[in-house]
mmCIF file of C-alpha atoms in Angstrom:
data_model
loop_
_atom_site.group_PDB
_atom_site.id
_atom_site.type_symbol
_atom_site.label_atom_id
_atom_site.label_comp_id
_atom_site.label_asym_id
_atom_site.label_seq_id
_atom_site.Cartn_x
_atom_site.Cartn_y
_atom_site.Cartn_z
ATOM 1 C CA MET A 1 128.093 125.313 147.730
ATOM 2 C CA ILE A 2 127.927 124.013 144.156
ATOM 3 C CA ASN A 3 124.510 122.697 143.175
ATOM 4 C CA ARG A 4 124.152 120.684 139.987
ATOM 5 C CA LEU A 5 120.663 122.155 139.609
ATOM 6 C CA ASP A 6 122.488 125.366 138.688
ATOM 7 C CA GLY A 7 123.710 123.596 135.562
ATOM 8 C CA ILE A 8 127.268 122.948 136.743
ATOM 9 C CA TYR A 9 129.385 119.824 136.200
ATOM 10 C CA LYS A 10 132.862 119.035 137.435
ATOM 11 C CA GLN A 11 135.295 118.559 134.577
ATOM 12 C CA ARG A 12 137.876 115.838 134.208
ATOM 13 C CA LEU A 13 140.736 118.038 135.418
ATOM 14 C CA ASP A 14 140.357 118.723 139.104
ATOM 15 C CA GLY A 15 139.407 122.290 140.001
ATOM 16 C CA PHE A 16 137.580 123.096 136.770
ATOM 17 C CA TYR A 17 133.874 123.209 136.001
ATOM 18 C CA MET A 18 131.490 123.359 133.064
ATOM 19 C CA GLN A 19 128.483 125.695 133.016
ATOM 20 C CA ARG A 20 125.622 124.651 130.740
ATOM 21 C CA VAL A 21 123.240 127.308 129.413
ATOM 22 C CA LYS A 22 119.666 126.358 128.500
ATOM 23 C CA LEU A 23 118.336 127.667 125.186
ATOM 24 C CA ALA A 24 114.672 127.056 124.366
ATOM 25 C CA ALA A 25 114.606 125.231 120.999
ATOM 26 C CA GLY A 26 118.257 126.180 120.517
ATOM 27 C CA VAL A 27 117.480 129.856 119.861
ATOM 28 C CA ILE A 28 119.704 132.632 121.203
ATOM 29 C CA SER A 29 119.806 136.354 120.457
ATOM 30 C CA ALA A 30 122.950 138.096 119.260
ATOM 31 C CA ILE A 31 123.017 140.087 122.528
ATOM 32 C CA GLN A 32 122.932 136.873 124.542
ATOM 33 C CA ALA A 33 125.555 135.219 122.339
ATOM 34 C CA ARG A 34 127.929 138.121 122.938
ATOM 35 C CA GLN A 35 127.467 137.695 126.678
ATOM 36 C CA VAL A 36 128.244 133.959 126.511
ATOM 37 C CA ALA A 37 131.378 134.754 124.502
ATOM 38 C CA ALA A 38 132.433 137.426 127.003
ATOM 39 C CA ILE A 39 131.894 135.073 129.960
ATOM 40 C CA SER A 40 133.927 132.354 128.269
ATOM 41 C CA LYS A 41 136.804 134.725 127.574
ATOM 42 C CA ARG A 42 136.755 136.370 131.011
ATOM 43 C CA PHE A 43 136.275 133.332 133.232
ATOM 44 C CA GLY A 44 137.217 130.337 131.064
ATOM 45 C CA GLN A 45 139.583 129.623 128.207
ATOM 46 C CA GLY A 46 137.595 131.287 125.454
ATOM 47 C CA THR A 47 135.853 128.193 124.102
ATOM 48 C CA ILE A 48 132.168 127.301 123.844
ATOM 49 C CA HIS A 49 130.745 123.843 123.178
ATOM 50 C CA LEU A 50 127.458 123.466 121.288
ATOM 51 C CA THR A 51 125.510 120.421 122.450
ATOM 52 C CA SER A 52 123.284 117.963 120.602
ATOM 53 C CA ARG A 53 120.307 119.332 122.558
ATOM 54 C CA GLY A 54 120.799 122.868 121.301
ATOM 55 C CA SER A 55 122.381 124.319 124.415
ATOM 56 C CA MET A 56 125.769 125.961 125.049
ATOM 57 C CA GLU A 57 128.470 124.922 127.485
ATOM 58 C CA ILE A 58 131.205 127.132 128.906
ATOM 59 C CA HIS A 59 134.187 125.053 130.037
ATOM 60 C CA TRP A 60 137.270 125.607 132.183
ATOM 61 C CA LEU A 61 135.571 127.695 134.848
ATOM 62 C CA GLN A 62 136.851 127.853 138.428
ATOM 63 C CA GLU A 63 134.724 127.612 141.545
ATOM 64 C CA PRO A 64 135.179 131.174 142.874
ATOM 65 C CA ASP A 65 133.903 132.572 139.564
ATOM 66 C CA LEU A 66 130.711 130.517 139.311
ATOM 67 C CA PRO A 67 128.416 133.007 141.143
ATOM 68 C CA ALA A 68 129.631 135.807 138.862
ATOM 69 C CA VAL A 69 129.033 133.633 135.799
ATOM 70 C CA LYS A 70 125.434 133.123 136.876
ATOM 71 C CA ARG A 71 124.939 136.859 137.415
ATOM 72 C CA GLU A 72 126.374 137.669 134.003
ATOM 73 C CA LEU A 73 124.024 135.165 132.333
ATOM 74 C CA THR A 74 121.048 136.574 134.222
ATOM 75 C CA LYS A 75 121.806 140.095 132.954
ATOM 76 C CA VAL A 76 120.769 139.038 129.438
ATOM 77 C CA GLY A 77 117.888 136.744 130.389
ATOM 78 C CA LEU A 78 119.784 133.448 130.188
ATOM 79 C CA THR A 79 119.500 130.695 132.770
ATOM 80 C CA SER A 80 121.278 127.489 133.605
ATOM 81 C CA ARG A 81 118.828 126.382 136.295
ATOM 82 C CA GLY A 82 117.906 122.747 135.755
ATOM 83 C CA ALA A 83 120.461 122.262 132.973
ATOM 84 C CA CYS A 84 121.985 119.526 135.148
ATOM 85 C CA GLY A 85 120.675 117.470 138.060
ATOM 86 C CA GLY A 86 117.189 116.151 138.741
ATOM 87 C CA ALA A 87 115.062 118.723 136.944
ATOM 88 C CA VAL A 88 113.373 119.482 133.636
ATOM 89 C CA ARG A 89 116.204 120.066 131.180
ATOM 90 C CA GLY A 90 116.300 122.492 128.276
ATOM 91 C CA ILE A 91 113.429 122.157 125.798
ATOM 92 C CA THR A 92 115.005 120.850 122.612
ATOM 93 C CA CYS A 93 113.894 120.965 118.971
ATOM 94 C CA SER A 94 115.649 119.601 115.885
ATOM 95 C CA SER A 95 113.001 120.920 113.463
ATOM 96 C CA GLN A 96 114.495 124.384 113.020
ATOM 97 C CA SER A 97 114.270 124.098 109.242
ATOM 98 C CA ALA A 98 110.529 123.314 109.320
ATOM 99 C CA PRO A 99 108.232 126.039 107.916
ATOM 100 C CA GLY A 100 106.307 126.220 111.183
ATOM 101 C CA PHE A 101 109.340 126.413 113.453
ATOM 102 C CA PRO A 102 108.470 129.833 114.967
ATOM 103 C CA ALA A 103 105.353 128.265 116.517
ATOM 104 C CA LEU A 104 107.433 125.358 117.847
ATOM 105 C CA GLU A 105 109.893 127.821 119.358
ATOM 106 C CA ALA A 106 107.041 129.740 120.996
ATOM 107 C CA LEU A 107 105.809 126.505 122.608
ATOM 108 C CA ALA A 108 109.349 125.640 123.718
ATOM 109 C CA ARG A 109 109.643 129.041 125.397
ATOM 110 C CA ARG A 110 106.313 128.574 127.152
ATOM 111 C CA LEU A 111 107.418 125.181 128.533
ATOM 112 C CA HIS A 112 110.858 126.551 129.413
ATOM 113 C CA ARG A 113 109.293 129.424 131.346
ATOM 114 C CA HIS A 114 106.865 127.161 133.213
ATOM 115 C CA PHE A 115 109.214 124.378 134.302
ATOM 116 C CA THR A 116 112.546 126.155 134.809
ATOM 117 C CA ALA A 117 113.304 126.934 138.474
ATOM 118 C CA ASN A 118 109.815 125.784 139.463
ATOM 119 C CA PRO A 119 110.367 124.029 142.826
ATOM 120 C CA ARG A 120 107.553 121.583 142.074
ATOM 121 C CA PHE A 121 109.672 120.116 139.297
ATOM 122 C CA GLU A 122 113.113 120.056 140.908
ATOM 123 C CA GLY A 123 114.670 117.369 143.067
ATOM 124 C CA LEU A 124 113.488 114.681 140.634
ATOM 125 C CA PRO A 125 115.030 111.187 140.673
ATOM 126 C CA LYS A 126 117.096 112.137 137.630
ATOM 127 C CA LYS A 127 116.977 114.419 134.593
ATOM 128 C CA PHE A 128 113.691 114.880 132.741
ATOM 129 C CA LYS A 129 113.940 115.736 129.033
ATOM 130 C CA ILE A 130 111.313 117.343 126.795
ATOM 131 C CA GLY A 131 111.601 117.667 123.026
ATOM 132 C CA ILE A 132 109.365 119.204 120.362
ATOM 133 C CA GLU A 133 109.425 118.055 116.730
ATOM 134 C CA ALA A 134 107.583 118.938 113.540
ATOM 135 C CA ASP A 135 107.490 115.255 112.523
ATOM 136 C CA THR A 136 108.971 111.864 113.422
ATOM 137 C CA SER A 137 111.710 111.732 110.772
ATOM 138 C CA SER A 138 114.651 112.428 113.102
ATOM 139 C CA GLY A 139 113.536 109.861 115.672
ATOM 140 C CA ARG A 140 114.291 112.298 118.481
ATOM 141 C CA HIS A 141 110.766 112.000 119.877
ATOM 142 C CA LEU A 142 111.776 108.452 120.830
ATOM 143 C CA ILE A 143 114.574 109.501 123.205
ATOM 144 C CA GLN A 144 112.719 112.015 125.390
ATOM 145 C CA ASP A 145 110.905 111.609 128.684
ATOM 146 C CA VAL A 146 108.225 113.618 126.880
ATOM 147 C CA GLY A 147 108.385 113.952 123.094
ATOM 148 C CA LEU A 148 105.878 116.283 121.426
ATOM 149 C CA VAL A 149 105.274 115.744 117.706
ATOM 150 C CA LEU A 150 103.094 118.189 115.785
ATOM 151 C CA ALA A 151 99.987 116.322 114.645
ATOM 152 C CA LYS A 152 98.063 119.160 112.996
ATOM 153 C CA ALA A 153 97.730 122.931 113.005
ATOM 154 C CA GLU A 154 94.678 124.988 112.082
ATOM 155 C CA ASP A 155 93.913 128.694 112.537
ATOM 156 C CA ASN A 156 96.947 129.335 114.763
ATOM 157 C CA HIS A 157 96.058 126.388 116.987
ATOM 158 C CA ALA A 158 97.955 123.103 117.201
ATOM 159 C CA TRP A 159 97.628 119.538 118.439
ATOM 160 C CA TYR A 160 100.520 117.230 119.364
ATOM 161 C CA ASP A 161 101.112 113.498 119.675
ATOM 162 C CA ILE A 162 102.666 112.766 123.093
ATOM 163 C CA TRP A 163 105.434 110.179 123.350
ATOM 164 C CA ILE A 164 106.870 109.305 126.759
ATOM 165 C CA ALA A 165 109.496 107.235 128.583
ATOM 166 C CA GLY A 166 112.213 107.164 125.925
ATOM 167 C CA GLY A 167 115.916 107.434 126.508
ATOM 168 C CA LEU A 168 119.355 106.282 125.415
ATOM 169 C CA GLY A 169 122.308 105.830 127.781
ATOM 170 C CA ARG A 170 123.406 102.373 128.816
ATOM 171 C CA GLU A 171 119.901 100.941 128.407
ATOM 172 C CA PRO A 172 118.348 102.454 125.253
ATOM 173 C CA GLN A 173 114.571 102.330 125.176
ATOM 174 C CA PRO A 174 112.349 103.953 122.544
ATOM 175 C CA GLY A 175 109.478 106.089 123.759
ATOM 176 C CA ILE A 176 105.861 104.950 123.637
ATOM 177 C CA LEU A 177 102.836 106.845 122.379
ATOM 178 C CA LEU A 178 100.803 108.053 125.346
ATOM 179 C CA GLU A 179 98.110 109.963 123.490
ATOM 180 C CA ALA A 180 97.535 111.333 119.985
ATOM 181 C CA ALA A 181 96.424 114.802 118.915
ATOM 182 C CA VAL A 182 96.515 116.547 122.301
ATOM 183 C CA ASP A 183 95.312 120.161 122.337
ATOM 184 C CA GLU A 184 98.274 122.520 122.865
ATOM 185 C CA ASN A 185 96.472 124.168 125.793
ATOM 186 C CA ARG A 186 96.462 120.842 127.615
ATOM 187 C CA LEU A 187 100.172 120.156 127.237
ATOM 188 C CA ILE A 188 101.437 121.840 130.419
ATOM 189 C CA PRO A 189 98.887 120.170 132.745
ATOM 190 C CA LEU A 190 99.530 116.794 131.098
ATOM 191 C CA ILE A 191 103.306 117.126 131.407
ATOM 192 C CA GLU A 192 102.836 118.155 135.052
ATOM 193 C CA ALA A 193 100.921 114.906 135.585
ATOM 194 C CA ILE A 194 103.687 112.875 133.951
ATOM 195 C CA VAL A 195 106.378 114.537 136.084
ATOM 196 C CA ARG A 196 104.393 113.930 139.287
ATOM 197 C CA VAL A 197 103.999 110.236 138.500
ATOM 198 C CA TYR A 198 107.718 110.041 137.769
ATOM 199 C CA ALA A 199 108.698 111.857 140.978
ATOM 200 C CA THR A 200 106.362 109.706 143.078
ATOM 201 C CA HIS A 201 107.220 106.259 141.760
ATOM 202 C CA ALA A 202 110.766 106.253 140.339
ATOM 203 C CA PRO A 203 113.715 105.663 142.675
ATOM 204 C CA PRO A 204 116.878 107.728 142.193
ATOM 205 C CA PRO A 205 118.712 107.694 139.827
ATOM 206 C CA LYS A 206 116.171 106.167 137.422
ATOM 207 C CA ARG A 207 114.600 107.865 134.398
ATOM 208 C CA LEU A 208 110.928 107.671 133.415
ATOM 209 C CA LYS A 209 111.763 104.745 131.118
ATOM 210 C CA PHE A 210 112.328 102.681 134.283
ATOM 211 C CA LEU A 211 108.635 103.007 135.168
ATOM 212 C CA ALA A 212 107.580 102.030 131.647
ATOM 213 C CA LYS A 213 109.608 98.856 131.995
ATOM 214 C CA GLU A 214 108.665 98.230 135.637
ATOM 215 C CA PHE A 215 104.927 98.921 135.389
ATOM 216 C CA GLY A 216 104.228 98.344 131.717
ATOM 217 C CA ARG A 217 102.628 100.790 129.313
ATOM 218 C CA GLU A 218 99.039 100.423 130.504
ATOM 219 C CA LYS A 219 99.681 100.820 134.233
ATOM 220 C CA LEU A 220 101.923 103.823 133.627
ATOM 221 C CA ARG A 221 99.223 105.365 131.460
ATOM 222 C CA GLN A 222 96.588 104.754 134.154
ATOM 223 C CA LEU A 223 98.733 106.439 136.807
ATOM 224 C CA ILE A 224 99.190 109.487 134.585
ATOM 225 C CA MET A 225 95.510 109.708 133.679
ATOM 226 C CA ALA A 226 94.575 109.523 137.359
ATOM 227 C CA GLU A 227 96.479 112.726 138.139
ATOM 228 C CA PRO A 228 94.138 115.705 138.773
ATOM 229 C CA THR A 229 95.656 117.973 136.115
ATOM 230 C CA CYS A 230 95.820 115.359 133.369
ATOM 231 C CA ASN A 231 92.754 116.587 131.456
ATOM 232 C CA GLU A 232 92.911 120.233 132.465
ATOM 233 C CA LEU A 233 92.703 122.729 129.618
ATOM 234 C CA LEU A 234 94.483 126.054 130.145
ATOM 235 C CA PRO A 235 93.110 129.283 128.668
ATOM 236 C CA PRO A 236 94.483 130.132 125.215
ATOM 237 C CA LEU A 237 97.695 132.100 125.291
ATOM 238 C CA SER A 238 97.189 135.768 124.486
ATOM 239 C CA GLY A 239 99.516 138.680 123.803
ATOM 240 C CA PHE A 240 102.283 139.385 121.338
ATOM 241 C CA PRO A 241 104.334 136.518 119.890
ATOM 242 C CA GLU A 242 107.340 135.729 122.082
ATOM 243 C CA GLN A 243 109.530 133.673 119.795
ATOM 244 C CA LEU A 244 112.757 135.196 118.500
ATOM 245 C CA THR A 245 112.707 133.454 115.126
ATOM 246 C CA PRO A 246 111.034 135.690 112.533
ATOM 247 C CA ALA A 247 107.917 134.336 110.835
ATOM 248 C CA GLY A 248 107.261 134.502 107.104
ATOM 249 C CA GLU A 249 109.267 133.364 104.116
ATOM 250 C CA ARG A 250 112.895 132.807 105.080
ATOM 251 C CA GLN A 251 116.052 131.191 103.771
ATOM 252 C CA GLN A 252 118.479 129.349 106.006
ATOM 253 C CA LEU A 253 122.250 129.576 106.158
ATOM 254 C CA THR A 254 123.982 126.889 108.201
ATOM 255 C CA VAL A 255 127.569 127.162 109.418
ATOM 256 C CA PRO A 256 129.181 123.772 110.105
ATOM 257 C CA ILE A 257 130.966 123.807 113.482
ATOM 258 C CA PHE A 258 133.322 120.855 113.812
ATOM 259 C CA ALA A 259 132.596 118.911 116.999
ATOM 260 C CA GLY A 260 130.487 121.838 118.197
ATOM 261 C CA GLN A 261 133.614 123.748 119.281
ATOM 262 C CA LEU A 262 133.619 127.540 118.935
ATOM 263 C CA THR A 263 136.033 130.160 120.176
ATOM 264 C CA SER A 264 134.666 133.217 121.937
ATOM 265 C CA ALA A 265 135.972 135.355 119.057
ATOM 266 C CA GLN A 266 134.062 133.255 116.525
ATOM 267 C CA LEU A 267 130.862 133.479 118.563
ATOM 268 C CA LEU A 268 131.234 137.270 118.751
ATOM 269 C CA ALA A 269 131.661 137.404 114.981
ATOM 270 C CA LEU A 270 128.640 135.134 114.463
ATOM 271 C CA ALA A 271 126.594 137.516 116.623
ATOM 272 C CA ASP A 272 127.632 140.361 114.327
ATOM 273 C CA VAL A 273 126.525 138.315 111.311
ATOM 274 C CA ALA A 274 123.199 137.644 113.027
ATOM 275 C CA ASP A 275 122.648 141.362 113.543
ATOM 276 C CA ARG A 276 123.581 142.165 109.964
ATOM 277 C CA TYR A 277 121.687 139.431 108.116
ATOM 278 C CA GLY A 278 119.595 137.361 110.530
ATOM 279 C CA GLU A 279 117.551 139.911 112.512
ATOM 280 C CA GLY A 280 119.732 139.360 115.574
ATOM 281 C CA VAL A 281 119.002 135.651 116.028
ATOM 282 C CA LEU A 282 121.218 132.535 116.005
ATOM 283 C CA LEU A 283 120.032 128.922 116.150
ATOM 284 C CA VAL A 284 122.090 126.147 117.750
ATOM 285 C CA THR A 285 121.127 122.997 115.851
ATOM 286 C CA ALA A 286 120.850 119.452 117.178
ATOM 287 C CA ASP A 287 123.860 118.649 114.972
ATOM 288 C CA GLN A 288 125.963 121.224 116.863
ATOM 289 C CA ASP A 289 126.043 123.775 114.062
ATOM 290 C CA ILE A 290 124.890 127.410 113.865
ATOM 291 C CA THR A 291 122.023 128.406 111.578
ATOM 292 C CA PHE A 292 120.746 131.840 110.561
ATOM 293 C CA THR A 293 117.295 132.544 109.157
ATOM 294 C CA LEU A 294 117.778 135.139 106.453
ATOM 295 C CA ALA A 295 115.072 137.351 105.011
ATOM 296 C CA ALA A 296 114.035 136.349 101.501
ATOM 297 C CA ASP A 297 115.613 139.455 99.958
ATOM 298 C CA ILE A 298 119.061 138.927 101.530
ATOM 299 C CA ASP A 299 121.716 137.977 98.982
ATOM 300 C CA ARG A 300 122.914 134.609 100.247
ATOM 301 C CA ALA A 301 126.304 134.765 98.497
ATOM 302 C CA THR A 302 127.073 138.152 100.064
ATOM 303 C CA ALA A 303 126.080 136.956 103.527
ATOM 304 C CA THR A 304 128.132 133.770 103.134
ATOM 305 C CA ALA A 305 131.262 135.605 102.007
ATOM 306 C CA ASP A 306 130.947 138.149 104.822
ATOM 307 C CA LEU A 307 130.426 135.383 107.375
ATOM 308 C CA SER A 308 133.544 133.511 106.234
ATOM 309 C CA ALA A 309 135.619 136.704 106.306
ATOM 310 C CA ARG A 310 134.472 137.605 109.816
ATOM 311 C CA THR A 311 134.673 134.151 111.427
ATOM 312 C CA GLY A 312 137.093 132.039 109.419
ATOM 313 C CA LEU A 313 134.306 129.441 109.170
ATOM 314 C CA ASP A 314 133.260 128.085 105.783
ATOM 315 C CA ALA A 315 129.552 128.142 105.025
ATOM 316 C CA ALA A 316 129.974 128.372 101.248
ATOM 317 C CA GLU A 317 129.234 124.720 100.572
ATOM 318 C CA ALA A 318 126.564 122.565 102.090
ATOM 319 C CA PRO A 319 128.214 119.906 104.281
ATOM 320 C CA SER A 320 128.351 116.396 102.844
ATOM 321 C CA GLY A 321 126.790 115.127 106.043
ATOM 322 C CA THR A 322 126.324 115.999 109.690
ATOM 323 C CA CYS A 323 128.277 114.967 112.750
ATOM 324 C CA ARG A 324 127.786 115.154 116.489
ATOM 325 C CA VAL A 325 130.703 114.907 118.909
ATOM 326 C CA CYS A 326 130.710 115.136 122.706
ATOM 327 C CA PRO A 327 133.658 116.643 124.636
ATOM 328 C CA GLY A 328 134.912 113.152 125.558
ATOM 329 C CA ASN A 329 137.937 112.865 127.803
ATOM 330 C CA HIS A 330 139.187 116.249 126.600
ATOM 331 C CA GLU A 331 136.988 117.714 129.348
ATOM 332 C CA CYS A 332 134.335 115.269 130.583
ATOM 333 C CA ALA A 333 135.001 113.123 133.651
ATOM 334 C CA MET A 334 132.984 110.288 132.054
ATOM 335 C CA GLY A 335 134.843 110.359 128.738
ATOM 336 C CA LEU A 336 136.739 107.241 127.677
ATOM 337 C CA ALA A 337 138.069 108.578 124.366
ATOM 338 C CA ALA A 338 139.537 111.751 122.904
ATOM 339 C CA THR A 339 136.428 112.232 120.806
ATOM 340 C CA ARG A 340 137.509 115.263 118.768
ATOM 341 C CA ASP A 341 140.708 113.493 117.683
ATOM 342 C CA VAL A 342 138.761 110.356 116.828
ATOM 343 C CA ALA A 343 136.194 112.442 114.950
ATOM 344 C CA ARG A 344 138.891 113.908 112.697
ATOM 345 C CA GLU A 345 140.078 110.433 111.780
ATOM 346 C CA ILE A 346 136.509 109.288 111.145
ATOM 347 C CA ALA A 347 135.829 112.318 108.945
ATOM 348 C CA GLN A 348 138.916 111.474 106.901
ATOM 349 C CA ALA A 349 137.846 107.830 106.662
ATOM 350 C CA ILE A 350 134.370 108.738 105.443
ATOM 351 C CA GLY A 351 135.803 111.143 102.869
ATOM 352 C CA LYS A 352 134.318 114.178 101.183
ATOM 353 C CA THR A 353 133.073 112.210 98.177
ATOM 354 C CA ALA A 354 131.149 109.654 100.182
ATOM 355 C CA THR A 355 127.375 109.492 100.268
ATOM 356 C CA PRO A 356 126.179 112.167 102.696
ATOM 357 C CA LEU A 357 125.882 110.608 106.129
ATOM 358 C CA SER A 358 124.898 111.641 109.583
ATOM 359 C CA TRP A 359 127.244 110.297 112.195
ATOM 360 C CA ALA A 360 127.816 110.712 115.890
ATOM 361 C CA ILE A 361 130.491 109.726 118.347
ATOM 362 C CA ALA A 362 129.893 109.400 122.076
ATOM 363 C CA GLY A 363 132.839 109.289 124.434
ATOM 364 C CA CYS A 364 131.083 106.938 126.851
ATOM 365 C CA PRO A 365 127.972 104.695 126.953
ATOM 366 C CA ASN A 366 125.829 107.601 128.200
ATOM 367 C CA SER A 367 125.331 108.387 124.487
ATOM 368 C CA CYS A 368 124.905 112.155 124.853
ATOM 369 C CA THR A 369 125.361 112.671 121.088
ATOM 370 C CA GLN A 370 122.521 110.255 120.250
ATOM 371 C CA PRO A 371 124.609 107.777 118.196
ATOM 372 C CA GLN A 372 121.633 105.415 117.861
ATOM 373 C CA LEU A 373 119.897 108.112 115.761
ATOM 374 C CA ALA A 374 122.738 108.613 113.267
ATOM 375 C CA ASP A 375 123.446 106.722 110.051
ATOM 376 C CA LEU A 376 126.732 105.780 111.704
ATOM 377 C CA GLY A 377 126.867 105.822 115.486
ATOM 378 C CA ILE A 378 130.047 105.233 117.459
ATOM 379 C CA ILE A 379 130.220 104.688 121.216
ATOM 380 C CA ALA A 380 133.393 104.426 123.264
ATOM 381 C CA ALA A 381 132.136 101.454 125.259
ATOM 382 C CA ARG A 382 135.076 100.655 127.529
ATOM 383 C CA LEU A 383 138.829 100.862 128.059
ATOM 384 C CA SER A 384 140.987 97.838 127.314
ATOM 385 C CA ALA A 385 144.542 97.267 128.563
ATOM 386 C CA ASP A 386 147.238 95.992 126.197
ATOM 387 C CA ALA A 387 150.190 93.774 127.111
ATOM 388 C CA ASP A 388 152.063 96.781 128.478
ATOM 389 C CA GLY A 389 149.130 97.885 130.624
ATOM 390 C CA ASN A 390 148.254 100.883 128.466
ATOM 391 C CA LYS A 391 144.503 101.477 128.273
ATOM 392 C CA THR A 392 142.869 102.400 124.990
ATOM 393 C CA PRO A 393 139.184 102.753 124.118
ATOM 394 C CA ARG A 394 137.116 100.102 122.403
ATOM 395 C CA PHE A 395 134.231 101.227 120.219
ATOM 396 C CA ASP A 396 130.796 99.879 119.352
ATOM 397 C CA LEU A 397 129.464 100.721 115.873
ATOM 398 C CA TYR A 398 125.770 101.301 115.125
ATOM 399 C CA ARG A 399 123.954 101.672 111.804
ATOM 400 C CA ARG A 400 120.477 103.164 111.464
ATOM 401 C CA THR A 401 118.393 102.138 108.464
ATOM 402 C CA THR A 402 114.842 102.488 109.804
ATOM 403 C CA GLY A 403 112.831 105.062 111.729
ATOM 404 C CA GLY A 404 113.793 103.545 115.076
ATOM 405 C CA PHE A 405 117.142 103.127 116.806
ATOM 406 C CA GLY A 406 120.275 102.016 115.002
ATOM 407 C CA GLU A 407 121.431 98.438 115.442
ATOM 408 C CA ARG A 408 124.816 97.507 116.825
ATOM 409 C CA MET A 409 126.801 96.046 113.949
ATOM 410 C CA ALA A 410 130.167 95.577 115.660
ATOM 411 C CA GLU A 411 131.495 95.899 119.177
ATOM 412 C CA GLN A 412 134.694 96.290 121.147
ATOM 413 C CA LEU A 413 136.644 97.554 118.124
ATOM 414 C CA PRO A 414 140.020 99.271 118.521
ATOM 415 C CA LEU A 415 140.258 102.515 116.581
ATOM 416 C CA THR A 416 142.094 100.983 113.609
ATOM 417 C CA ALA A 417 139.420 98.315 113.218
ATOM 418 C CA LEU A 418 136.655 100.894 113.628
ATOM 419 C CA LEU A 419 138.080 103.015 110.804
ATOM 420 C CA ALA A 420 138.426 99.958 108.570
ATOM 421 C CA GLU A 421 134.823 98.969 109.300
ATOM 422 C CA ILE A 422 133.567 102.459 108.438
ATOM 423 C CA GLN A 423 135.498 102.536 105.180
ATOM 424 C CA SER A 424 134.055 99.187 104.149
#
């Protein structure tokens, strides 16, 4: 029996499935990347999709193979448990270029280990998302059920501002500040309290943002603070560091991956590059690219040329902007538009000489690519029938100019009008 808690979605074409793989803070070892590539080639069609939450998806799987896929992932310490369904999703982080990222990754791994496959935090009304950020610049703390923003760090100890009850989808709602400067050793008990309040009071299929709207900020805060674990302080974590990202002075090399689509052969080659130059570590970014952290003494030009020769991907020039693209109706049952095709036309419309922009296209109003957090955000809002009965998507266009969500500037645009609006 297929259980969505195992991280499995049905695809648009009947008989095929997608397997999502959770990666704490988007970090994956070269060994693990090779296994994902091998699984994709053996059981799927040799393609991997990088998501805007720093996870990987293997598409075009068939039902009889799903148990074997899970076993193969488990062999290298990867899990998909809770990557779909009513559970705590993968712990995301878009601050991979921040100097203190290794500490953020270590926290992400601690949260991932605690909440994944923990029966106390499964069977929730809907998905529960946690994100960790070095600052508020990306706005991603506003779209999480729990957003952790580094407030200060001293003597290998950190404190975080806690934002809760944010989310996008069909009813976007920015998160609210629950408490400032929370000791890192109190984070797990406090998040447990938040999840318990959510599980107790929210009806399926509502997110935590429903309770913020239904109860109001103060009542929701009171319910959380009344939970027994809310103020519990865990003992300091001891032992060797567990993050994969090396500490110390590093340089970053980012490989743009159009629409987050990789072949299994490219992922294998990227794993080889990681072993050769990046101490065996790859980072899946929130913009669906791959980043390596190179030691300070690595010659960047040599690494870049070798990477391009091995993969066929061009990392020689910094991209003029960033883009995020969901699978759309190429694979997703919810998709209303062929997002990768639309993305190519948008990229051409923006042009290489344009001011660097971040942009995102979502194939349906669920907004998985976070279009409200891009300079230009595009959502396929609905299908519209022409005089001949042919249905084509209509797009809403968002522009973000402040630290909050982007504002809808135009709606229900056919593709030609959308491209004209972008070019203007």
